[in-house]
CSV table of C-alpha atoms in Angstrom, one decimal:
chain,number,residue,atom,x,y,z
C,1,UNK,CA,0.0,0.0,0.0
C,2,UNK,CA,0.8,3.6,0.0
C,3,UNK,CA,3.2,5.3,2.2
C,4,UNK,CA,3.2,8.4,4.0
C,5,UNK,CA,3.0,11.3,1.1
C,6,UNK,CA,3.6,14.7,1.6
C,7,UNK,CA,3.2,17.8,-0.5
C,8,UNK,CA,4.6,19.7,-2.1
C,9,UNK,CA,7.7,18.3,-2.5
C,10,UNK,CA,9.5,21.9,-2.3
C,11,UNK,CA,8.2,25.7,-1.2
C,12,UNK,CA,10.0,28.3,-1.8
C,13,UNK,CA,8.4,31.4,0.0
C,14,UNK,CA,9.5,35.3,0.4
C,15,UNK,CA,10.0,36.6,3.6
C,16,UNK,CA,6.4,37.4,5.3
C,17,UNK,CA,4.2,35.1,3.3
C,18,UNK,CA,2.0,32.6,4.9
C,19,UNK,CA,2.3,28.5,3.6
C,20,UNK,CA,0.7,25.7,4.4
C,21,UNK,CA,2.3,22.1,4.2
C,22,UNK,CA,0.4,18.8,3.6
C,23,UNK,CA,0.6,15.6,4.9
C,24,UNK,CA,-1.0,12.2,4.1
C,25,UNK,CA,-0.9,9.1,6.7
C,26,UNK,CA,-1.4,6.0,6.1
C,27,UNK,CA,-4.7,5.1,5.5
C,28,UNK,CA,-6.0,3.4,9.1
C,29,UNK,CA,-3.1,5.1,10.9
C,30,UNK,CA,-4.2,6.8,14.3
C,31,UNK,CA,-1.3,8.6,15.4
C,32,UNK,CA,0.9,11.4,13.4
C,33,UNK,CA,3.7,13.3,14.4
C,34,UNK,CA,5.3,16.4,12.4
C,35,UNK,CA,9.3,17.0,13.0
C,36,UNK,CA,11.3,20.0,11.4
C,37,UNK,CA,15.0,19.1,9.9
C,38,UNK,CA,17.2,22.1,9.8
C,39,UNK,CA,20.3,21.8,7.4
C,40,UNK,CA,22.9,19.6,9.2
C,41,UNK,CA,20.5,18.7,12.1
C,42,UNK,CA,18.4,15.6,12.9
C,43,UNK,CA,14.7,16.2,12.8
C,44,UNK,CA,13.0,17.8,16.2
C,45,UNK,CA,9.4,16.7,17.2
C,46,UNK,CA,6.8,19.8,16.4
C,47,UNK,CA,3.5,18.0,16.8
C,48,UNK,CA,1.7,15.2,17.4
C,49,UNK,CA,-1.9,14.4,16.9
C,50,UNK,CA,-4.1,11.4,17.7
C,51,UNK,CA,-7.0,11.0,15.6
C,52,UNK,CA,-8.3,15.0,15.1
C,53,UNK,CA,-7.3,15.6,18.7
C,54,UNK,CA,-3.9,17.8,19.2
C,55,UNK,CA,-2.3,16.0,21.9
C,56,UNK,CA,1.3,17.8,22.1
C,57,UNK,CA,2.4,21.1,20.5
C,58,UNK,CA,4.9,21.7,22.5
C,59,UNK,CA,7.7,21.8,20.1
C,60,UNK,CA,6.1,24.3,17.9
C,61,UNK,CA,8.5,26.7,17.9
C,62,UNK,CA,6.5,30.0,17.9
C,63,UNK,CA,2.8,31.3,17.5
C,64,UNK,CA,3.0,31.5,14.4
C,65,UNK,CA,3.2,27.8,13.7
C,66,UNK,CA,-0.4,25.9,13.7
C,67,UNK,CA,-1.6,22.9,12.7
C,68,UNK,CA,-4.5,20.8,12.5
C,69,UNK,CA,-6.0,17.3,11.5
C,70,UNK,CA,-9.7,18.4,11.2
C,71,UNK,CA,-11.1,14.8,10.3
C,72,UNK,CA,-8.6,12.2,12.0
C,73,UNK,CA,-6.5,12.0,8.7
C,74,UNK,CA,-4.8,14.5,6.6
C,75,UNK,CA,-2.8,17.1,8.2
C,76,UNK,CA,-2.0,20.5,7.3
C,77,UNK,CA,0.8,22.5,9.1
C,78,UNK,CA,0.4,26.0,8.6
C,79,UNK,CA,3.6,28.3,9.3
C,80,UNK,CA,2.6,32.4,9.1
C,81,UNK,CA,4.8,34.8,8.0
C,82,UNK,CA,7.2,32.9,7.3
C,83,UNK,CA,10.7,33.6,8.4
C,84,UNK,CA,13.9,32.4,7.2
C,85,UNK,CA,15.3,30.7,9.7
C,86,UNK,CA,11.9,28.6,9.3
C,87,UNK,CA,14.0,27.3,6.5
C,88,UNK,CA,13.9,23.7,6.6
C,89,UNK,CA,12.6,19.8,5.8
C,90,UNK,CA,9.3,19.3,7.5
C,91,UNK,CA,8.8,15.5,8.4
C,92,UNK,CA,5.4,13.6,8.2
C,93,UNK,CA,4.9,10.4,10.3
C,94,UNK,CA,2.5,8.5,11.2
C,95,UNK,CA,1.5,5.1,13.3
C,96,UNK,CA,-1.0,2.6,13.8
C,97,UNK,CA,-1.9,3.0,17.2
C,98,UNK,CA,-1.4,4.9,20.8
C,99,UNK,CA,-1.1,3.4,24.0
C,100,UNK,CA,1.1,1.3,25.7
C,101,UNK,CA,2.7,-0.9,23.7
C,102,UNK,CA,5.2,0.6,20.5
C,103,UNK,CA,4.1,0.8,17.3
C,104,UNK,CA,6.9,1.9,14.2
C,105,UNK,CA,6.8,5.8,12.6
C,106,UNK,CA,6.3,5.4,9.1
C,107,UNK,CA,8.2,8.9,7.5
C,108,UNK,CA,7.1,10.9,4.5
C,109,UNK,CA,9.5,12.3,2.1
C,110,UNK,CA,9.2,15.6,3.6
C,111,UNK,CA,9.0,19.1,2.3
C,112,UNK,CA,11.8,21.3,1.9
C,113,UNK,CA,10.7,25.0,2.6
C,114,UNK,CA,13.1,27.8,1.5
C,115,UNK,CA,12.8,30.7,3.1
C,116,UNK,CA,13.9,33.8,0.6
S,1,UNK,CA,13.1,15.3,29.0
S,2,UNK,CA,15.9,13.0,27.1
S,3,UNK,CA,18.7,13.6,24.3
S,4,UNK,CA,21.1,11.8,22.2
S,5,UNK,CA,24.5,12.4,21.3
S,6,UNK,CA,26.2,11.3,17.9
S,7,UNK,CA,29.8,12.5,18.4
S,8,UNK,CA,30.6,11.3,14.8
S,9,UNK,CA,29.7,14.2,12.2
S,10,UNK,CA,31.0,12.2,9.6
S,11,UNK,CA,32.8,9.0,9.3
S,12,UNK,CA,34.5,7.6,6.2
S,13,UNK,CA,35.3,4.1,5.5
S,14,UNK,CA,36.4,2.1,2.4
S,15,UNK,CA,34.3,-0.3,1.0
S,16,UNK,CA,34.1,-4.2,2.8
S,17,UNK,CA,35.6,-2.6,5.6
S,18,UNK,CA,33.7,-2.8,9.5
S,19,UNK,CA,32.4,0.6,10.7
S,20,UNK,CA,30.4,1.9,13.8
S,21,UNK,CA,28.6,4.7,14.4
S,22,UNK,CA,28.2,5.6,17.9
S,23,UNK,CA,25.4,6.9,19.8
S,24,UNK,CA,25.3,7.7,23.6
S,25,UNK,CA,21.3,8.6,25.2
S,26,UNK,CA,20.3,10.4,28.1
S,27,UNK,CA,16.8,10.0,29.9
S,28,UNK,CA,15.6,10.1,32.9
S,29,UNK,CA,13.0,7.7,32.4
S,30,UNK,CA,13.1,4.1,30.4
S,31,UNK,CA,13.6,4.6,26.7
S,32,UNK,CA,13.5,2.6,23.5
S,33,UNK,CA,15.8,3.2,20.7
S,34,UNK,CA,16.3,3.6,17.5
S,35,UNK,CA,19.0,3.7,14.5
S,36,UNK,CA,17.3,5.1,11.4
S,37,UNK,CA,18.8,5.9,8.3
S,38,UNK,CA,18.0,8.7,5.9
S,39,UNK,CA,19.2,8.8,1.7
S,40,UNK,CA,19.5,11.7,-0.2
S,41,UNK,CA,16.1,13.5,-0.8
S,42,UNK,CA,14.2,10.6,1.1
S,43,UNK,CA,12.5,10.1,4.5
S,44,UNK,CA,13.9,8.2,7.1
S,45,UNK,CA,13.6,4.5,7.2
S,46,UNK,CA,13.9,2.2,10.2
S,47,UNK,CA,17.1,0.6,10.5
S,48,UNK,CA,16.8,-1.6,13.9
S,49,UNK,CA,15.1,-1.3,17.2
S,50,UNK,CA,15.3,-2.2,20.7
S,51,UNK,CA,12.0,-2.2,22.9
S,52,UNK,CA,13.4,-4.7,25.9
S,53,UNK,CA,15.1,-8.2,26.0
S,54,UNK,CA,18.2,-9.2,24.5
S,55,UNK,CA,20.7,-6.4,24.4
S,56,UNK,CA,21.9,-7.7,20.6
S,57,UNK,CA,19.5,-6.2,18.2
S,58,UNK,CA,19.5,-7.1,14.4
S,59,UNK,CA,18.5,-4.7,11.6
S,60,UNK,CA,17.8,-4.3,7.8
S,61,UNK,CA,20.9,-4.4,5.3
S,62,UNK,CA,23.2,-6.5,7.6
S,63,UNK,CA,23.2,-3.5,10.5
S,64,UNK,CA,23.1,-4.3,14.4
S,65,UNK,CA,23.4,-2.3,17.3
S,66,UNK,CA,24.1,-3.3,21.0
S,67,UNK,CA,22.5,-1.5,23.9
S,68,UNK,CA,24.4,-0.9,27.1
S,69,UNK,CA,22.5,0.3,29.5
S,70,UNK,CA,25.3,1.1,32.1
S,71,UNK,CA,27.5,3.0,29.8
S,72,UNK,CA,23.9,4.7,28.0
S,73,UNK,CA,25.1,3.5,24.2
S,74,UNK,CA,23.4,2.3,21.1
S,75,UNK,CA,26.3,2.2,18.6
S,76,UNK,CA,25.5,0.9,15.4
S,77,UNK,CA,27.8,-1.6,13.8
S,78,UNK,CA,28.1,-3.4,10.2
S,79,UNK,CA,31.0,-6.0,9.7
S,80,UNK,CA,31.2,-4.8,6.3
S,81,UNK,CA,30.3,-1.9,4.5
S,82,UNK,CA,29.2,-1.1,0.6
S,83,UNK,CA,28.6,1.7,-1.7
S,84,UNK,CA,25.2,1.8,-1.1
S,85,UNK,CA,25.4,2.1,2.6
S,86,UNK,CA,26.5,5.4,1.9
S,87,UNK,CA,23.8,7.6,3.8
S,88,UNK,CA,22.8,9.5,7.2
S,89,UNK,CA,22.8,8.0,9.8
S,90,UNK,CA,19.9,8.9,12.9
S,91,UNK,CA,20.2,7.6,16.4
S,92,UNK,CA,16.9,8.0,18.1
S,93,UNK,CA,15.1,7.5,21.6
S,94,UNK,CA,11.4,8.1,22.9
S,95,UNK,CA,9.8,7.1,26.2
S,96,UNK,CA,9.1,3.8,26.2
S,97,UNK,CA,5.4,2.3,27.4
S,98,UNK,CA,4.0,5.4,24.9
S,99,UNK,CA,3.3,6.3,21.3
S,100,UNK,CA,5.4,8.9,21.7
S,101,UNK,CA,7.7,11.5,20.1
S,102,UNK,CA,11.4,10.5,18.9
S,103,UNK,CA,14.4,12.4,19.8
S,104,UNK,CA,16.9,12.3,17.2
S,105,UNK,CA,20.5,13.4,17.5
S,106,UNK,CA,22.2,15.3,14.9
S,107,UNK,CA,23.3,12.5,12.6
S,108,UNK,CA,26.8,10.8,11.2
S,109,UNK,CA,27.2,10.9,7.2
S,110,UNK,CA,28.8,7.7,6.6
S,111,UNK,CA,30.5,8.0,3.4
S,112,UNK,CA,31.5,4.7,1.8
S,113,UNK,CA,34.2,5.0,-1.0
S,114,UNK,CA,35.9,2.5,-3.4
């Protein structure tokens, strides 16, 4: 089956504007997590979502970063005004299930957002 | 609150030789970990595991990685190398008992030449 897609592949924004990155889980999957990958780093944890409830937004690093999972499935992340140190890959991930017991991240491709 | 250290920005080996890439944790709390591995304009993909048990954990593509809980370590280890191990390399905890959110460190580019 299908992996964990994400689009668009690349955004390339001006200083100021507003963009809003998608990502689709794998069908079924309950829990998805959103990491940003700055140039040289390893990915940091954003968000995390379980079904259409918000669970953890704690590493969101600023107000304007927001995003949501309106139906239990696709996710948007929506970064405003965009900055250019919010240059970076954005990671997708999502899991089967929650709870006690560990169930694998399946990653997306990412989308690389360039900041101008 | 835990983090992971990957000492190794790079490491270069030749071809059929044995590498490792090393990987120290800190938690306060139990953990699983993770080695995942990341190509060029790809997502990451799961390399090996360990959740509990035996300390010897066997991956994809010949990897393994030993877990030492006294000395906090995960280092990642491959008897021998080829081109097409050439990649980044992630070393990875989370809480364990929970879905919950991965801690990466900052990676080692293993860089496999001829």
């Amino acid at each position: 089956g299908a992996g964990v897609s994400q689009s668009p592949r690349y955004k390339v924004a001006k200083r100021g504007q507003d963009v809003a990155l998608r990502c689709d889980p794998i069908s079924g999957h309950v829990s998805l997590f959103w990491y940003q990958q700055a140039l040289g780093q390893g990915p940091e944890f954003l968000t995390y979502f379980q079904n259409e409830a918000q669970l953890d937004k704690s590493g969101l690093p600023s107000d304007r970063f927001f995003a949501e999972r309106p139906e239990g499935s696709v996710s948007t992340l929506k970064i405003q005004r965009t900055q250019q140190e919010d240059s970076a890959v954005y990671l997708c991930a999502s899991s089967f299930s929650f709870g006690t017991t560990y169930n694998e991240q399946f990653f997306g491709p990412g989308t690389r957002l360039t900041v101008l | 609150a835990q983090s992971v250290t990957q000492l190794d920005s790079q490491v270069p080996v030749f071809e059929e030789a044995p590498v490792e890439l090393r990987c120290n944790y800190s938690s306060s709390v139990s953990v699983y970990l993770f080695w995942y591995v990341q190509y060029p304009n790809q997502g990451l993909q799961l390399l090996l595991k360990y959740l509990s048990g035996s300390t010897l954990v066997k991956g994809i593509n010949g990897f393994e990685a030993e877990f030492n809980k006294s000395q906090t370590s995960f280092h990642l280890r491959k008897p021998s190398v080829h081109i097409s191990d050439t990649a980044e390399y992630f070393c990875a905890v989370s809480e364990s008992g929970t879905a919950s959110k991965l801690t990466f460190g900052t990676g080692t580019r293993l860089q496999v030449t001829l």
